[in-house]
Coordinates of C-alpha atoms in Angstrom, one line a residue:
L291 CA 0.0 0.0 0.0
Q292 CA 1.6 3.3 -1.2
M293 CA 0.3 6.7 -0.4
P294 CA 1.5 10.1 -1.9
L295 CA 3.3 12.4 0.5
N296 CA 0.6 15.2 -0.1
S297 CA -2.3 12.9 1.1
V298 CA -4.7 13.9 3.5
A299 CA -6.4 11.7 6.0
E300 CA -9.5 11.2 4.0
D301 CA -7.4 9.9 1.2
A302 CA -5.6 7.5 3.5
N303 CA -8.9 6.2 4.8
E304 CA -10.3 5.5 1.5
A305 CA -7.2 3.9 0.1
V306 CA -6.7 1.7 3.2
S307 CA -10.5 0.6 3.1
K308 CA -10.1 -0.4 -0.5
Y309 CA -6.9 -2.3 0.1
L310 CA -8.3 -4.2 2.9
V311 CA -11.3 -5.1 0.9
E312 CA -9.6 -6.6 -2.0
K313 CA -7.3 -8.7 0.4
L314 CA -10.1 -10.2 2.3
K315 CA -11.6 -11.1 -1.0
M316 CA -8.5 -13.2 -1.8
K317 CA -7.5 -14.9 1.5
E318 CA -9.5 -16.1 4.4
N319 CA -6.9 -15.9 7.1
W320 CA -5.2 -12.5 7.5
L321 CA -3.7 -10.4 10.1
G322 CA -3.6 -6.6 10.1
I323 CA -1.6 -4.4 12.4
W324 CA -1.6 -0.6 12.5
K325 CA 2.0 0.6 13.0
T326 CA 2.9 4.3 13.7
N327 CA 6.4 5.8 13.1
P328 CA 8.8 3.7 15.3
E329 CA 11.3 6.7 15.8
L330 CA 9.8 7.8 19.1
F331 CA 12.6 10.7 19.5
F332 CA 14.3 13.0 16.9
V333 CA 17.4 14.8 17.1
N334 CA 16.5 17.8 15.0
S335 CA 13.0 19.0 14.9
E336 CA 13.4 20.5 11.6
E337 CA 14.0 16.9 10.1
I338 CA 10.8 15.1 11.5
P339 CA 9.5 12.9 8.9
I340 CA 5.8 12.7 8.1
P341 CA 4.2 10.2 10.4
F342 CA 3.0 6.9 8.1
I343 CA 0.6 4.2 8.6
G344 CA 1.7 0.6 7.3
V345 CA -0.7 -2.2 7.2
L346 CA 0.8 -5.8 7.3
V347 CA -1.2 -8.4 5.9
E348 CA -0.7 -12.1 6.3
V349 CA -1.9 -13.5 3.1
I350 CA 0.4 -16.9 2.8
K351 CA 2.0 -19.0 5.4
L352 CA 4.8 -17.1 6.0
S353 CA 6.4 -16.4 9.6
L354 CA 6.9 -12.7 10.2
S355 CA 8.5 -11.0 13.3
F356 CA 6.4 -7.7 14.2
L357 CA 7.9 -5.1 16.5
L358 CA 5.0 -3.9 18.5
R359 CA 5.0 -0.8 20.3
F360 CA 5.7 -1.1 24.0
F361 CA 2.6 0.6 25.4
Y362 CA 0.2 -1.9 23.7
D363 CA 2.5 -4.9 24.2
F364 CA 3.1 -4.5 27.9
L365 CA 1.0 -1.9 29.4
W366 CA -2.5 -1.6 27.8
R367 CA -5.2 -3.8 28.7
D368 CA -8.7 -3.6 27.0
W369 CA -10.3 -3.6 30.6
D370 CA -8.9 -0.5 31.7
D371 CA -10.8 2.8 32.6
D372 CA -10.8 5.6 30.4
E373 CA -7.2 6.9 29.9
N374 CA -8.4 10.5 31.0
S375 CA -9.3 9.1 34.4
E376 CA -7.4 10.2 37.6
T377 CA -5.9 6.8 38.4
Y378 CA -4.8 5.9 34.7
A379 CA -1.4 7.3 35.1
A380 CA -0.6 5.7 38.6
L381 CA -1.9 2.4 36.8
M382 CA 0.6 2.8 34.1
E383 CA 3.4 3.7 36.3
E384 CA 2.7 0.5 38.5
R385 CA 2.6 -1.5 35.4
I386 CA 6.1 -0.1 34.3
K387 CA 7.6 -0.9 37.7
I388 CA 6.3 -4.7 37.2
W389 CA 7.8 -4.8 33.9
C390 CA 11.2 -3.5 35.4
D391 CA 11.0 -6.0 38.0
I392 CA 10.5 -8.9 35.5
Q393 CA 13.6 -7.4 33.5
N394 CA 15.6 -7.2 36.7
G395 CA 14.8 -10.9 38.0
I396 CA 13.0 -9.6 40.9
I397 CA 9.7 -11.3 39.5
P398 CA 11.0 -14.7 38.3
A399 CA 10.8 -15.3 34.7
P400 CA 8.5 -18.5 35.0
I401 CA 5.8 -16.4 36.9
A402 CA 5.9 -13.5 34.3
H403 CA 5.5 -16.2 31.7
R404 CA 2.5 -17.7 33.5
F405 CA 0.9 -14.2 33.8
R406 CA 1.6 -13.8 30.0
R407 CA 0.2 -17.0 29.1
N408 CA -3.1 -16.3 31.1
L409 CA -3.2 -12.9 29.4
E410 CA -3.0 -14.4 25.9
K411 CA -5.7 -16.9 27.0
Y412 CA -8.1 -13.9 27.9
K413 CA -7.3 -12.4 24.6
S414 CA -8.0 -15.7 22.9
M415 CA -11.3 -15.9 24.6
H416 CA -12.3 -12.6 24.1
L417 CA -11.8 -13.0 20.4
E418 CA -13.7 -16.4 20.4
L419 CA -16.6 -14.7 22.2
I420 CA -16.7 -12.0 19.3
Q421 CA -16.7 -14.6 16.7
Y422 CA -19.2 -16.6 18.3
Q423 CA -21.5 -13.7 18.8
S424 CA -21.0 -12.7 15.1
N425 CA -21.8 -16.1 13.8
I426 CA -25.4 -15.7 15.3
K427 CA -27.3 -14.1 12.3
E428 CA -30.8 -14.1 13.6
E429 CA -32.6 -14.5 17.1
P430 CA -30.1 -16.8 19.2
T431 CA -31.5 -20.1 20.3
A432 CA -31.8 -21.0 24.1
E433 CA -28.5 -23.1 23.5
E434 CA -26.7 -20.4 21.7
A435 CA -27.8 -17.9 24.4
V436 CA -26.5 -20.1 27.3
E437 CA -23.3 -20.9 25.6
C438 CA -22.7 -17.1 25.0
W439 CA -23.3 -16.3 28.7
K440 CA -21.1 -19.0 29.5
K441 CA -18.2 -17.9 27.5
Y442 CA -18.8 -14.1 28.8
Y443 CA -18.8 -15.2 32.3
E444 CA -15.6 -17.4 31.9
L445 CA -13.9 -14.2 30.3
I446 CA -15.0 -11.8 33.1
M447 CA -13.9 -14.3 35.7
L448 CA -10.4 -14.5 34.2
C449 CA -10.3 -10.9 33.6
G450 CA -11.0 -10.4 37.4
L451 CA -8.0 -13.0 38.6
L452 CA -5.7 -11.0 36.0
K453 CA -6.5 -7.7 37.8
I454 CA -6.2 -9.1 41.2
W455 CA -2.9 -10.7 40.5
E456 CA -1.5 -7.7 38.7
D457 CA -2.6 -5.5 42.0
L458 CA -0.3 -8.2 44.1
R459 CA 2.6 -7.5 41.7
L460 CA 2.5 -10.9 40.4
R461 CA 3.1 -12.7 43.6
A462 CA 4.1 -16.3 43.3
H463 CA 0.9 -17.5 45.1
G464 CA -1.5 -15.3 43.3
P465 CA -5.2 -16.2 42.3
L466 CA -3.8 -18.0 39.1
A467 CA -1.4 -20.0 41.0
P468 CA -2.2 -23.8 40.7
R469 CA -4.2 -25.2 43.7
I470 CA -4.9 -28.7 44.7
L471 CA -8.5 -29.9 43.5
K472 CA -8.0 -33.6 44.3
R473 CA -10.3 -35.3 46.6
R474 CA -8.9 -36.7 49.8
K475 CA -9.3 -40.5 49.9
G476 CA -8.7 -41.0 53.7
H477 CA -8.1 -44.6 55.1
R478 CA -9.0 -47.6 53.6
Q479 CA -12.2 -49.1 54.8
D480 CA -10.7 -52.5 56.1
G481 CA -8.0 -50.2 58.0
E482 CA -5.2 -51.7 56.4
T483 CA -1.9 -49.9 55.5
V484 CA 0.5 -50.6 52.7
T485 CA 4.1 -49.8 52.4
Y486 CA 5.2 -49.1 48.8
I487 CA 8.8 -49.9 47.7
V488 CA 10.1 -47.5 44.9
A489 CA 13.2 -49.0 43.5
K490 CA 14.9 -49.8 40.3
T491 CA 15.6 -53.3 41.3
V492 CA 14.4 -55.3 44.5
T493 CA 17.4 -56.8 46.7
A494 CA 17.5 -58.6 50.0
E495 CA 18.4 -55.3 51.5
V496 CA 15.1 -54.0 50.9
A497 CA 13.5 -56.8 53.2
K498 CA 15.8 -55.6 56.2
E499 CA 13.7 -52.4 56.3
L500 CA 10.4 -53.9 56.8
S501 CA 8.7 -56.1 59.5
S502 CA 7.4 -59.5 58.9
D503 CA 3.6 -58.5 58.9
T504 CA 4.2 -55.6 56.5
V505 CA 2.0 -55.3 53.3
V506 CA 4.2 -54.6 50.4
Q507 CA 3.9 -53.5 46.9
Q508 CA 6.8 -52.6 44.7
N509 CA 7.0 -50.0 42.1
E510 CA 9.5 -48.7 40.0
N511 CA 7.5 -45.5 39.5
L512 CA 7.1 -43.0 42.3
N513 CA 4.4 -41.3 40.5
I514 CA 2.3 -44.6 40.4
A515 CA 3.0 -45.4 44.2
L516 CA 1.7 -42.0 45.2
D517 CA -1.4 -42.2 43.3
R518 CA -2.3 -45.4 44.9
C519 CA -1.7 -44.2 48.4
Y520 CA -4.1 -43.8 51.2
S521 CA -3.8 -42.2 54.4
G522 CA -1.6 -44.1 56.7
D523 CA 0.5 -45.6 54.2
N524 CA 4.4 -45.5 53.7
V525 CA 6.5 -45.0 50.6
L526 CA 10.2 -46.3 50.9
I527 CA 12.4 -44.9 48.0
F528 CA 15.7 -46.5 47.6
P529 CA 18.8 -44.7 45.8
G530 CA 18.2 -43.4 42.4
E531 CA 16.7 -40.4 40.5
Y532 CA 12.9 -40.0 40.3
K533 CA 10.1 -37.6 39.1
A534 CA 6.6 -37.6 40.3
A535 CA 3.9 -35.1 39.2
N536 CA 1.5 -36.3 42.0
L537 CA 4.0 -34.8 44.6
S538 CA 2.0 -31.5 43.5
M539 CA -1.1 -33.1 44.6
L540 CA -0.7 -34.5 48.1
T541 CA -3.9 -35.0 50.1
E542 CA -3.2 -38.3 52.1
D543 CA -1.5 -38.4 55.4
I544 CA 1.5 -40.7 54.4
I545 CA 5.4 -41.0 54.9
I546 CA 7.6 -40.5 52.1
K547 CA 11.2 -41.7 53.3
G548 CA 14.4 -42.3 51.3
V549 CA 16.4 -45.4 52.5
G550 CA 20.1 -44.4 52.4
K551 CA 21.8 -41.1 52.4
P552 CA 19.7 -38.2 51.2
E553 CA 22.3 -37.3 48.4
E554 CA 21.4 -40.8 46.9
I555 CA 17.7 -40.5 46.7
V556 CA 16.9 -37.5 44.3
I557 CA 13.5 -36.5 43.3
V558 CA 13.6 -33.9 40.5
S559 CA 10.8 -31.7 39.6
E560 CA 8.8 -32.0 36.4
P561 CA 9.4 -28.9 34.2
A562 CA 5.9 -29.4 32.5
N563 CA 4.3 -28.7 35.9
E564 CA 4.2 -25.3 37.7
S565 CA 4.6 -26.7 41.3
F566 CA 6.7 -29.4 42.7
V567 CA 5.5 -30.3 46.1
V568 CA 2.2 -29.0 47.3
S569 CA 0.6 -30.4 50.3
R570 CA -2.9 -30.3 51.8
A571 CA -2.6 -33.4 53.9
K572 CA -3.4 -33.2 57.6
N573 CA 0.0 -34.7 58.3
V574 CA 2.6 -35.6 55.7
K575 CA 6.2 -36.4 56.4
F576 CA 9.4 -36.4 54.1
M577 CA 12.6 -38.2 55.4
N578 CA 15.9 -38.6 54.1
I579 CA 15.6 -37.2 50.3
T580 CA 16.9 -34.6 48.0
L581 CA 14.3 -32.5 46.3
L582 CA 16.0 -30.8 43.4
Q583 CA 13.9 -28.1 41.7
Q584 CA 14.1 -27.6 37.8
G585 CA 12.0 -25.4 35.7
T586 CA 9.1 -24.8 38.4
V587 CA 8.8 -21.5 40.0
D588 CA 6.4 -21.8 43.0
G589 CA 8.0 -22.8 46.5
I590 CA 10.0 -26.2 46.5
I591 CA 7.3 -27.3 49.1
V592 CA 4.2 -25.3 49.4
V593 CA 2.0 -26.1 52.4
E594 CA -1.4 -25.1 51.5
S595 CA -3.0 -26.4 54.7
G596 CA -2.4 -29.2 57.5
H597 CA 1.0 -30.1 58.8
T598 CA 4.0 -30.9 56.8
V599 CA 7.3 -32.6 58.5
V600 CA 10.5 -32.3 56.7
E601 CA 13.5 -34.4 58.4
N602 CA 17.1 -34.9 57.2
C603 CA 16.5 -33.7 53.9
I604 CA 18.3 -31.5 51.2
L605 CA 16.1 -28.9 49.4
K606 CA 17.8 -27.5 46.2
C607 CA 15.7 -24.7 45.0
E608 CA 15.3 -22.8 41.8
G609 CA 12.1 -20.9 42.3
T610 CA 11.2 -19.8 45.8
G611 CA 11.9 -21.7 48.9
I612 CA 9.4 -23.5 51.4
C613 CA 6.2 -21.5 51.7
V614 CA 3.9 -22.1 54.4
L615 CA 0.5 -20.4 53.5
V616 CA -2.3 -18.8 55.7
G617 CA -3.4 -21.6 58.6
A618 CA -0.7 -24.1 57.6
S619 CA 2.1 -25.5 59.8
L620 CA 5.5 -26.6 59.0
T621 CA 8.2 -28.6 61.0
I622 CA 11.6 -28.7 59.4
T623 CA 14.7 -30.5 61.2
N624 CA 18.3 -31.4 60.4
S625 CA 17.6 -30.2 56.7
E626 CA 19.3 -28.1 54.2
I627 CA 17.9 -25.4 52.1
T628 CA 19.8 -23.5 49.3
G629 CA 19.4 -21.7 46.0
A630 CA 16.0 -20.0 46.3
Q631 CA 15.1 -16.9 44.4
G632 CA 13.6 -15.4 47.7
A633 CA 13.7 -16.3 51.3
G634 CA 14.5 -19.9 52.1
V635 CA 11.5 -20.2 54.2
E636 CA 8.6 -17.8 53.7
L637 CA 5.7 -17.8 56.7
Y638 CA 2.6 -16.4 55.4
P639 CA 0.1 -14.7 58.2
G640 CA -1.5 -17.1 60.7
S641 CA 1.0 -19.9 60.0
V642 CA 2.9 -22.0 62.3
A643 CA 6.6 -23.0 61.9
T644 CA 9.3 -24.8 63.9
L645 CA 12.7 -24.9 62.6
E646 CA 15.5 -26.7 64.4
D647 CA 19.1 -27.5 63.4
N648 CA 18.9 -26.4 59.7
K649 CA 21.2 -24.9 57.1
I650 CA 19.7 -22.1 55.1
H651 CA 22.3 -20.5 52.7
H652 CA 22.7 -19.0 49.2
C653 CA 19.0 -17.9 49.1
N654 CA 17.3 -14.6 47.9
N655 CA 19.7 -14.6 44.9
F656 CA 17.7 -12.1 42.9
R657 CA 19.4 -10.7 39.6
T658 CA 19.1 -7.0 40.7
S659 CA 21.2 -4.3 42.3
D660 CA 18.4 -3.0 44.2
S661 CA 19.3 -3.7 47.8
S662 CA 15.9 -3.0 49.0
R663 CA 14.5 -5.8 47.0
G664 CA 17.2 -8.2 48.0
S665 CA 16.8 -7.9 51.6
L666 CA 14.4 -10.8 52.4
G667 CA 17.4 -13.2 53.2
G668 CA 17.0 -16.6 54.7
I669 CA 13.7 -16.6 56.6
N670 CA 10.8 -14.1 55.7
I671 CA 7.9 -13.8 58.2
K672 CA 4.6 -11.9 57.3
V673 CA 2.9 -10.7 60.5
L674 CA -0.9 -10.0 59.9
P675 CA -2.3 -12.1 61.9
A676 CA 1.1 -13.1 63.7
P677 CA 2.5 -16.4 62.6
K678 CA 3.8 -18.8 65.5
V679 CA 7.5 -19.4 64.8
K680 CA 10.0 -21.5 66.9
M681 CA 13.6 -21.4 65.7
K682 CA 16.5 -23.3 67.4
N683 CA 20.2 -24.1 66.4
N684 CA 19.8 -23.0 62.7
H685 CA 22.7 -22.0 60.8
I686 CA 21.9 -19.2 58.3
Y687 CA 24.7 -18.1 56.3
S688 CA 25.7 -16.5 52.8
N689 CA 22.3 -15.3 51.9
N690 CA 21.7 -11.9 50.1
G691 CA 20.0 -9.9 52.7
Y692 CA 19.1 -10.4 56.3
G693 CA 19.2 -13.6 58.1
V694 CA 15.8 -13.4 59.3
T695 CA 13.0 -10.7 57.9
V696 CA 9.8 -9.8 59.6
M697 CA 7.4 -8.1 57.2
K698 CA 5.3 -5.7 59.2
P699 CA 2.2 -4.5 57.3
S700 CA 2.1 -1.3 55.6
E701 CA -0.6 1.6 56.4
Q702 CA -2.3 0.7 53.2
L703 CA -3.8 -2.4 54.6
G704 CA -6.4 -0.4 56.4
T705 CA -8.0 0.0 59.7
A706 CA -7.1 -3.6 61.0
A707 CA -3.4 -2.8 60.2
E708 CA -3.5 0.5 61.9
E709 CA -5.0 -0.9 65.0
T710 CA -2.1 -3.4 65.2
M711 CA 0.5 -0.8 64.2
G712 CA -0.7 2.3 65.5
C713 CA -0.7 5.6 63.7
A714 CA 3.2 5.6 63.6
A715 CA 3.3 9.4 64.2
A716 CA 6.6 11.1 64.7
G717 CA 8.6 9.6 67.4
D718 CA 6.6 6.4 68.1
G719 CA 7.6 4.4 65.1
E720 CA 9.9 2.2 67.6
D721 CA 7.1 1.6 70.0
S722 CA 5.0 0.2 67.3
V723 CA 7.8 -2.0 65.9
S724 CA 8.3 -3.2 69.7
K725 CA 4.5 -3.8 70.3
L726 CA 4.4 -6.0 67.0
M727 CA 7.4 -8.0 68.1
Q728 CA 5.8 -8.6 71.5
E729 CA 2.3 -9.9 69.8
L730 CA 4.4 -12.1 67.3
T731 CA 4.8 -15.6 68.8
L732 CA 8.7 -15.8 67.9
Q733 CA 11.0 -18.0 69.8
I734 CA 14.7 -17.6 68.6
N735 CA 17.2 -19.7 70.5
A736 CA 20.9 -20.5 69.8
N737 CA 20.9 -19.8 66.1
T738 CA 23.8 -18.9 64.2
L739 CA 23.3 -15.9 61.5
E740 CA 26.5 -15.4 59.7
D741 CA 24.8 -13.0 57.2
I742 CA 26.1 -9.4 57.2
K743 CA 22.6 -8.2 58.4
G744 CA 21.1 -10.2 61.3
I745 CA 17.3 -9.6 61.9
S746 CA 15.2 -7.0 60.4
M747 CA 11.8 -5.6 60.5
V748 CA 10.4 -4.1 57.3
N749 CA 7.3 -2.6 55.6

């Protein structure tokens, strides 16, 4: 499409319309993109070229690379209010900060990819709804009306979740984070418990670990063994490397135990899954194993509810560390946590945790020079309502930030936070911190903190 230099807007509109109509007659599949002048800044104002409009049309099976404007690619959402509203500028500023956090590694790349993937899903669903509505030529039938409303409400629901997650600055456990939907089976009706042997080969050494009346089933596949478990069962894992997607859906009260040294029993995360180990069981226990996180971004262990025990384990993180969500509890002893892109242990409000004789090191390794972002360190505690924490004989060292960070609520959390924190007027800031520390059930005994900074309380 070519336009003479002296063309006016009406001429351009007529020429573009004619061009599109001709192309639409030729091909069924096409893609049109409006492109403004990509030169955003000019050195000499006298040499500013005349802005142009280019229309790129996909008429054959040809892969083309489009350079889209930053605003529409990263900042603009079709659900935004009018750009003349008072809040629009603040909204754009917040999205720019999120984009910078993604580029700096403060928000891990897999979380950013998950958000973009769901955003693209929203756009696809929106287009699907428009196409479905356009195909209804006359008065819609009852079935068509129901299907149309179904698509509409699914679109609105996804839009709302994306907005909430964006308001939470793409927190790892936002509204679009995977959650366990698996139904709990409970105990077998006959009360029998089974011990599952997971080993590449069965040897005489296996029998030594079992009593004579033990009901045994052998599997090479850890995933199958976990799928067959009922509450009360045991899973014994012998040396080797294993993968198990069912670790992200633990609902039964079971014991998962490695037979041998933890370094010899390695469970590797499935890159295709967004979560590694997620538990909603009332009581689940991990013993003598190594968890190696690869390609997943959520906590290496996420305790959604119930109680999780980790004993004599090695946790090699790639995403975040252990996350204990609201109302859940964790006991971790004689274990090692390393490599997390955040705190080694993150305790959400209302959680309960006991940490004894652990090593937590080389965590919070964000790729950023912003020291305020890299201050969370080994253990991060959020206190509204206050969690209950007991720490004894832990060795916390070589983390990028404080050894222990207590996150006090900001004033933006509203009246409930203000009642807890006080108004923090001039001169009484230290009093509010002291009051919060008294309300926080935090027992710290004989811990070794070798980080440059020890314990910090931040907003």
